[in-house]
Amino acid sequence: MSAVADNPNTLLGGADLTEATTEARPYLSIEGLWKAFGDFIALKDISLDIQEGEFVCFLGPSGCGKTTLLRAIAGLDLQTKGTTTQAGKDISSLPPSSRDFGIVFQSYALFPNLTIKKNIAFGLENTGRSKSEVEARVSELLELVGLTDQGSKYPAQLSGGQQQRIALARAIATSPGLLLLDEPLSALDARVRVRLRHEIKELQRKLGVTTVMVTHDQEEALSMADRIVVMNHGVIEQVGYPTEVYRDPATLFVADFIGEMNQIPAISGLSGQVQIGAADMICRPHDFGEGTSVVAAIRPEDVIPHGDGIRTTGADDVIITPENAFEVTVDEMEFLGSFWRCCLGSERFSNSELIADFSINAVRRLELAENKKLTIELPKDRLMVFAPGVG
C-alpha cells in the first residue's frame, strides 16, 4: 500500500491535510461566534477553520448546537456576535440568498407538486441560463446521482434514498462553493444509509466541493469525514481526524460519545501511573497530581486476553506476566457476530466491571466461557486518564 493510502491525514489527490491546514488560507473561517436565543446560549465562542475541498462533520448529541452552527453558516440564523468568512469574503451579515452554498435538509424539502426534473431545475431557472442549458444541466445531475430514468416522476413516487439523491442533486445544481448537509441520512433505514453515505462521499470527492455535514451518528462521521468537530453544550470539545478523535480523545465526553469506552474510578499517581482499586497501573502520561480522583478509560477492543500468561521464547517453562496484567473472571458473554463482548470482574478492581471485546478466534483459542478465569492486559499506551465529568 502506498504512503498516501497509509496516511489518515491525506486527502484525495495526495495532498497532505496537515500541511494544507497550516499553509493554505481557510476556505471557511469562523471566529468568536456566539448565538443566543433569549437567555439561552446555544453557541459559545466558536472558532473553526475549514479548508477548500474538505469534508467536515459536526458531531454531537441532540441539543449540542451543531445544527445551530450550520444554520449560522448558511445565514438562516444570524449569529449574535462573531464573524464568518468564506473564500476571503466576510459573509457574517449577508442573507442566505447572497451566500454561496447549497443545502440538503433532513426532510429533503422537495416540492411535492413538481416533477423530479423541475425540482432540480428550480434553482437554475433564475441564474440566467437558457432553457436548453437548464435541461442539459438537469440531465447531467440525474446521471450523476444515478436516476436518469426518474425525471418525469414526482417525489412521492420515489423511495427515501432516491429522494435524498434528488435533494443532493438540487443542492449542487448551481455548483456552489459550499455544500451543507443537515443530518441528510437520519430518516433512512440502516442499509440504505450505509449505501448512501458511501455515494455522498464519492460524489463529494468527485466534485471537490467543500462540505459540512451535521450528524449525531458517530459511524457516519468516522466513515465520511476528513475531520470531525465534536460538540457539546454549545462548545467544541475536539477537532481532529477520525482516527485521532477515536484513538486520542481530548476529553472524557469525546471518549464516551465516540465508540464504547470503559470508565473506571481511579486515583492518579505520578505521571504515567494510576491506581485502580488495589491495582497500580502504568498509563499514558498525565498532568494530574498524586492522589487526585480521576477516571481511567480504555476501549473494550484494546483489552488483550492472555489466558494463563505469556511464555518467553527462550524458556518454554517460564511464564512471564506483562505490565498491567491481572486475573479476571468472565462474568457474562454476549455474541455480537464478529466478536464476543465479555463482562470481566476482578477483586483488584473493587466493584468496577470491565467490558472487553474479544475476537471469535481468541474466544475459541482460549476456550473462554462464563465463570472461567483468564489473564488480561491493559496496554499502557491505550490506558487513558481523564478528569471526572460528563461521560
mmCIF file of C-alpha atoms in Angstrom, residues 146-390:
data_model
loop_
_atom_site.group_PDB
_atom_site.id
_atom_site.type_symbol
_atom_site.label_atom_id
_atom_site.label_comp_id
_atom_site.label_asym_id
_atom_site.label_seq_id
_atom_site.Cartn_x
_atom_site.Cartn_y
_atom_site.Cartn_z
ATOM 1 C CA GLY A 146 -27.873 7.518 -10.961
ATOM 2 C CA LEU A 147 -31.531 8.418 -11.553
ATOM 3 C CA THR A 148 -31.644 9.212 -15.260
ATOM 4 C CA ASP A 149 -34.978 7.419 -15.748
ATOM 5 C CA GLN A 150 -36.795 9.118 -12.856
ATOM 6 C CA GLY A 151 -37.002 12.698 -14.112
ATOM 7 C CA SER A 152 -40.707 12.662 -15.025
ATOM 8 C CA LYS A 153 -41.834 11.228 -11.672
ATOM 9 C CA TYR A 154 -42.945 13.124 -8.572
ATOM 10 C CA PRO A 155 -41.190 12.924 -5.167
ATOM 11 C CA ALA A 156 -43.933 10.742 -3.653
ATOM 12 C CA GLN A 157 -43.217 8.104 -6.304
ATOM 13 C CA LEU A 158 -39.578 7.711 -5.178
ATOM 14 C CA SER A 159 -38.075 5.891 -2.224
ATOM 15 C CA GLY A 160 -36.484 7.802 0.637
ATOM 16 C CA GLY A 161 -32.998 7.097 -0.674
ATOM 17 C CA GLN A 162 -33.928 8.287 -4.167
ATOM 18 C CA GLN A 163 -35.499 11.463 -2.759
ATOM 19 C CA GLN A 164 -32.287 12.155 -0.864
ATOM 20 C CA ARG A 165 -30.260 11.842 -4.061
ATOM 21 C CA ILE A 166 -32.581 14.305 -5.786
ATOM 22 C CA ALA A 167 -32.244 16.749 -2.881
ATOM 23 C CA LEU A 168 -28.483 16.426 -3.207
ATOM 24 C CA ALA A 169 -28.631 16.990 -6.985
ATOM 25 C CA ARG A 170 -30.715 20.125 -6.460
ATOM 26 C CA ALA A 171 -28.260 21.436 -3.837
ATOM 27 C CA ILE A 172 -25.270 21.137 -6.189
ATOM 28 C CA ALA A 173 -27.102 22.235 -9.341
ATOM 29 C CA THR A 174 -25.640 25.755 -9.312
ATOM 30 C CA SER A 175 -22.117 24.454 -8.480
ATOM 31 C CA PRO A 176 -21.939 26.161 -5.057
ATOM 32 C CA GLY A 177 -18.629 26.631 -3.289
ATOM 33 C CA LEU A 178 -20.027 25.160 -0.077
ATOM 34 C CA LEU A 179 -22.351 22.199 0.476
ATOM 35 C CA LEU A 180 -24.250 21.989 3.773
ATOM 36 C CA LEU A 181 -25.872 18.709 4.855
ATOM 37 C CA ASP A 182 -28.219 18.738 7.866
ATOM 38 C CA GLU A 183 -28.482 15.120 9.047
ATOM 39 C CA PRO A 184 -29.253 14.024 5.475
ATOM 40 C CA LEU A 185 -29.395 10.292 6.204
ATOM 41 C CA SER A 186 -31.202 10.128 9.545
ATOM 42 C CA ALA A 187 -34.641 9.417 8.039
ATOM 43 C CA LEU A 188 -33.424 6.366 6.096
ATOM 44 C CA ASP A 189 -33.199 2.729 7.152
ATOM 45 C CA ALA A 190 -29.819 1.322 8.132
ATOM 46 C CA ARG A 191 -28.908 -0.451 4.871
ATOM 47 C CA VAL A 192 -29.850 2.497 2.659
ATOM 48 C CA ARG A 193 -27.973 4.825 4.996
ATOM 49 C CA VAL A 194 -24.761 2.813 4.675
ATOM 50 C CA ARG A 195 -25.006 2.752 0.879
ATOM 51 C CA LEU A 196 -25.803 6.465 0.575
ATOM 52 C CA ARG A 197 -23.020 7.643 2.839
ATOM 53 C CA HIS A 198 -20.514 5.999 0.505
ATOM 54 C CA GLU A 199 -22.240 7.532 -2.509
ATOM 55 C CA ILE A 200 -22.258 11.014 -0.943
ATOM 56 C CA LYS A 201 -18.583 10.786 -0.025
ATOM 57 C CA GLU A 202 -17.675 9.566 -3.515
ATOM 58 C CA LEU A 203 -19.684 12.392 -5.083
ATOM 59 C CA GLN A 204 -18.066 14.976 -2.802
ATOM 60 C CA ARG A 205 -14.610 13.770 -3.766
ATOM 61 C CA LYS A 206 -15.511 13.823 -7.445
ATOM 62 C CA LEU A 207 -16.839 17.393 -7.265
ATOM 63 C CA GLY A 208 -14.200 18.651 -4.813
ATOM 64 C CA VAL A 209 -16.821 20.809 -3.080
ATOM 65 C CA THR A 210 -16.178 21.943 0.484
ATOM 66 C CA THR A 211 -18.758 20.116 2.576
ATOM 67 C CA VAL A 212 -20.061 20.477 6.124
ATOM 68 C CA MET A 213 -22.378 17.772 7.448
ATOM 69 C CA VAL A 214 -24.291 17.673 10.720
ATOM 70 C CA THR A 215 -24.825 14.251 12.269
ATOM 71 C CA HIS A 216 -25.347 12.588 15.627
ATOM 72 C CA ASP A 217 -24.248 9.237 14.179
ATOM 73 C CA GLN A 218 -20.630 8.564 15.107
ATOM 74 C CA GLU A 219 -20.296 5.826 12.462
ATOM 75 C CA GLU A 220 -21.322 8.278 9.735
ATOM 76 C CA ALA A 221 -18.796 10.828 10.934
ATOM 77 C CA LEU A 222 -15.953 8.318 11.246
ATOM 78 C CA SER A 223 -16.545 6.826 7.797
ATOM 79 C CA MET A 224 -17.237 10.041 5.833
ATOM 80 C CA ALA A 225 -15.312 12.947 7.342
ATOM 81 C CA ASP A 226 -11.823 14.250 6.651
ATOM 82 C CA ARG A 227 -12.100 15.953 10.044
ATOM 83 C CA ILE A 228 -14.659 15.717 12.846
ATOM 84 C CA VAL A 229 -15.798 18.610 15.049
ATOM 85 C CA VAL A 230 -17.154 17.110 18.290
ATOM 86 C CA MET A 231 -19.591 19.477 20.020
ATOM 87 C CA ASN A 232 -21.310 19.501 23.398
ATOM 88 C CA HIS A 233 -23.377 22.181 25.131
ATOM 89 C CA GLY A 234 -22.590 24.814 22.515
ATOM 90 C CA VAL A 235 -18.800 24.444 22.571
ATOM 91 C CA ILE A 236 -16.265 22.473 20.548
ATOM 92 C CA GLU A 237 -14.780 19.642 22.595
ATOM 93 C CA GLN A 238 -12.293 18.486 19.960
ATOM 94 C CA VAL A 239 -11.426 18.903 16.287
ATOM 95 C CA GLY A 240 -9.431 16.136 14.657
ATOM 96 C CA TYR A 241 -9.129 13.399 12.067
ATOM 97 C CA PRO A 242 -11.439 10.403 12.600
ATOM 98 C CA THR A 243 -8.566 8.220 13.832
ATOM 99 C CA GLU A 244 -7.466 10.999 16.184
ATOM 100 C CA VAL A 245 -10.796 11.640 17.917
ATOM 101 C CA TYR A 246 -11.323 7.888 18.293
ATOM 102 C CA ARG A 247 -7.856 6.844 19.446
ATOM 103 C CA ASP A 248 -6.811 10.041 21.233
ATOM 104 C CA PRO A 249 -9.923 11.704 22.680
ATOM 105 C CA ALA A 250 -9.198 15.058 24.300
ATOM 106 C CA THR A 251 -11.917 14.857 26.969
ATOM 107 C CA LEU A 252 -13.973 12.257 28.787
ATOM 108 C CA PHE A 253 -17.040 13.385 26.825
ATOM 109 C CA VAL A 254 -15.350 12.670 23.488
ATOM 110 C CA ALA A 255 -14.034 9.347 24.777
ATOM 111 C CA ASP A 256 -17.532 8.309 25.829
ATOM 112 C CA PHE A 257 -19.529 9.707 22.911
ATOM 113 C CA ILE A 258 -17.433 8.161 20.145
ATOM 114 C CA GLY A 259 -17.331 4.398 20.421
ATOM 115 C CA GLU A 260 -17.512 2.240 23.537
ATOM 116 C CA MET A 261 -15.303 3.158 26.483
ATOM 117 C CA ASN A 262 -14.674 1.608 29.891
ATOM 118 C CA GLN A 263 -14.717 4.297 32.585
ATOM 119 C CA ILE A 264 -13.290 3.273 35.928
ATOM 120 C CA PRO A 265 -12.902 5.473 39.042
ATOM 121 C CA ALA A 266 -9.214 5.727 39.906
ATOM 122 C CA ILE A 267 -6.585 7.688 41.825
ATOM 123 C CA SER A 268 -3.703 9.314 39.971
ATOM 124 C CA GLY A 269 -0.114 8.581 40.841
ATOM 125 C CA LEU A 270 2.963 10.069 39.232
ATOM 126 C CA SER A 271 2.689 10.988 35.566
ATOM 127 C CA GLY A 272 2.163 7.738 33.721
ATOM 128 C CA GLN A 273 0.755 5.929 36.745
ATOM 129 C CA VAL A 274 -2.739 5.382 38.112
ATOM 130 C CA GLN A 275 -4.282 3.258 40.863
ATOM 131 C CA ILE A 276 -7.468 1.366 40.012
ATOM 132 C CA GLY A 277 -8.900 -0.277 43.104
ATOM 133 C CA ALA A 278 -5.956 -2.169 44.605
ATOM 134 C CA ALA A 279 -4.086 -2.337 41.293
ATOM 135 C CA ASP A 280 -1.234 0.022 40.385
ATOM 136 C CA MET A 281 -1.233 0.555 36.621
ATOM 137 C CA ILE A 282 1.051 2.195 34.069
ATOM 138 C CA CYS A 283 -0.878 4.520 31.761
ATOM 139 C CA ARG A 284 -0.429 7.359 29.318
ATOM 140 C CA PRO A 285 1.376 10.398 30.769
ATOM 141 C CA HIS A 286 -0.954 12.833 32.544
ATOM 142 C CA ASP A 287 -0.786 16.133 34.415
ATOM 143 C CA PHE A 288 -2.821 15.194 37.471
ATOM 144 C CA GLY A 289 -1.207 15.489 40.881
ATOM 145 C CA GLU A 290 -0.758 12.438 43.077
ATOM 146 C CA GLY A 291 -3.866 11.408 44.957
ATOM 147 C CA THR A 292 -6.299 13.122 42.564
ATOM 148 C CA SER A 293 -9.612 11.421 41.829
ATOM 149 C CA VAL A 294 -9.655 10.644 38.098
ATOM 150 C CA VAL A 295 -11.316 8.347 35.578
ATOM 151 C CA ALA A 296 -9.238 5.629 33.928
ATOM 152 C CA ALA A 297 -10.510 4.753 30.465
ATOM 153 C CA ILE A 298 -9.787 2.066 27.902
ATOM 154 C CA ARG A 299 -11.715 0.841 24.878
ATOM 155 C CA PRO A 300 -13.078 -2.733 25.013
ATOM 156 C CA GLU A 301 -11.165 -3.780 21.878
ATOM 157 C CA ASP A 302 -7.866 -2.692 23.468
ATOM 158 C CA VAL A 303 -8.117 -5.258 26.290
ATOM 159 C CA ILE A 304 -5.729 -8.126 25.460
ATOM 160 C CA PRO A 305 -6.523 -11.698 26.631
ATOM 161 C CA HIS A 306 -3.553 -13.880 27.569
ATOM 162 C CA GLY A 307 -5.095 -16.999 29.025
ATOM 163 C CA ASP A 308 -2.597 -18.234 31.623
ATOM 164 C CA GLY A 309 0.109 -15.703 30.691
ATOM 165 C CA ILE A 310 2.823 -15.172 28.079
ATOM 166 C CA ARG A 311 5.640 -17.653 27.638
ATOM 167 C CA THR A 312 9.128 -16.440 26.795
ATOM 168 C CA THR A 313 10.657 -17.622 23.551
ATOM 169 C CA GLY A 314 13.880 -18.654 25.266
ATOM 170 C CA ALA A 315 12.495 -20.854 28.025
ATOM 171 C CA ASP A 316 9.246 -22.652 27.402
ATOM 172 C CA ASP A 317 8.788 -23.447 31.063
ATOM 173 C CA VAL A 318 8.916 -19.801 32.150
ATOM 174 C CA ILE A 319 5.688 -17.808 32.274
ATOM 175 C CA ILE A 320 6.072 -14.026 32.446
ATOM 176 C CA THR A 321 3.388 -11.513 33.317
ATOM 177 C CA PRO A 322 3.231 -8.401 31.130
ATOM 178 C CA GLU A 323 2.723 -4.920 32.542
ATOM 179 C CA ASN A 324 -0.824 -4.092 33.615
ATOM 180 C CA ALA A 325 -1.790 -7.777 33.634
ATOM 181 C CA PHE A 326 -4.046 -9.380 36.199
ATOM 182 C CA GLU A 327 -6.505 -12.200 36.582
ATOM 183 C CA VAL A 328 -10.208 -11.718 35.918
ATOM 184 C CA THR A 329 -13.330 -13.849 35.816
ATOM 185 C CA VAL A 330 -15.612 -13.896 32.781
ATOM 186 C CA ASP A 331 -18.964 -12.953 34.311
ATOM 187 C CA GLU A 332 -21.016 -12.660 31.108
ATOM 188 C CA MET A 333 -20.562 -13.233 27.380
ATOM 189 C CA GLU A 334 -22.621 -11.714 24.566
ATOM 190 C CA PHE A 335 -22.235 -12.813 20.947
ATOM 191 C CA LEU A 336 -22.268 -9.834 18.540
ATOM 192 C CA GLY A 337 -21.487 -11.514 15.237
ATOM 193 C CA SER A 338 -17.848 -10.673 14.514
ATOM 194 C CA PHE A 339 -16.777 -10.666 18.181
ATOM 195 C CA TRP A 340 -17.801 -11.554 21.729
ATOM 196 C CA ARG A 341 -18.443 -8.815 24.287
ATOM 197 C CA CYS A 342 -17.390 -10.023 27.727
ATOM 198 C CA CYS A 343 -18.046 -8.593 31.176
ATOM 199 C CA LEU A 344 -14.972 -9.185 33.328
ATOM 200 C CA GLY A 345 -14.761 -8.989 37.102
ATOM 201 C CA SER A 346 -11.736 -8.787 39.394
ATOM 202 C CA GLU A 347 -11.261 -8.321 43.134
ATOM 203 C CA ARG A 348 -8.406 -5.903 42.373
ATOM 204 C CA PHE A 349 -10.878 -3.608 40.618
ATOM 205 C CA SER A 350 -13.212 -3.412 43.638
ATOM 206 C CA ASN A 351 -16.774 -3.121 42.334
ATOM 207 C CA SER A 352 -15.826 -1.947 38.846
ATOM 208 C CA GLU A 353 -16.602 -4.183 35.894
ATOM 209 C CA LEU A 354 -14.557 -4.211 32.719
ATOM 210 C CA ILE A 355 -16.045 -4.697 29.254
ATOM 211 C CA ALA A 356 -13.801 -6.415 26.692
ATOM 212 C CA ASP A 357 -14.371 -7.250 23.034
ATOM 213 C CA PHE A 358 -12.619 -10.482 22.053
ATOM 214 C CA SER A 359 -12.426 -11.884 18.539
ATOM 215 C CA ILE A 360 -14.125 -15.176 17.757
ATOM 216 C CA ASN A 361 -10.697 -16.739 17.209
ATOM 217 C CA ALA A 362 -9.457 -15.561 20.616
ATOM 218 C CA VAL A 363 -12.549 -16.955 22.354
ATOM 219 C CA ARG A 364 -12.100 -20.273 20.558
ATOM 220 C CA ARG A 365 -8.342 -20.421 21.173
ATOM 221 C CA LEU A 366 -8.640 -19.649 24.889
ATOM 222 C CA GLU A 367 -11.829 -21.722 25.278
ATOM 223 C CA LEU A 368 -13.491 -18.822 27.043
ATOM 224 C CA ALA A 369 -16.744 -19.428 28.858
ATOM 225 C CA GLU A 370 -18.711 -17.778 31.624
ATOM 226 C CA ASN A 371 -17.138 -18.172 35.097
ATOM 227 C CA LYS A 372 -13.771 -19.040 33.578
ATOM 228 C CA LYS A 373 -10.665 -17.200 34.789
ATOM 229 C CA LEU A 374 -8.063 -15.703 32.471
ATOM 230 C CA THR A 375 -5.258 -13.172 32.475
ATOM 231 C CA ILE A 376 -5.810 -9.912 30.640
ATOM 232 C CA GLU A 377 -3.542 -6.976 29.832
ATOM 233 C CA LEU A 378 -4.432 -3.286 29.650
ATOM 234 C CA PRO A 379 -1.776 -1.859 27.292
ATOM 235 C CA LYS A 380 -0.196 1.180 28.900
ATOM 236 C CA ASP A 381 -0.375 3.228 25.697
ATOM 237 C CA ARG A 382 -4.136 2.609 25.481
ATOM 238 C CA LEU A 383 -4.982 3.275 29.149
ATOM 239 C CA MET A 384 -6.048 6.944 29.365
ATOM 240 C CA VAL A 385 -6.747 9.186 32.341
ATOM 241 C CA PHE A 386 -9.347 11.977 32.424
ATOM 242 C CA ALA A 387 -10.781 14.392 34.932
ATOM 243 C CA PRO A 388 -14.163 13.214 36.244
ATOM 244 C CA GLY A 389 -17.044 14.832 34.426
ATOM 245 C CA VAL A 390 -19.697 14.241 31.818
#
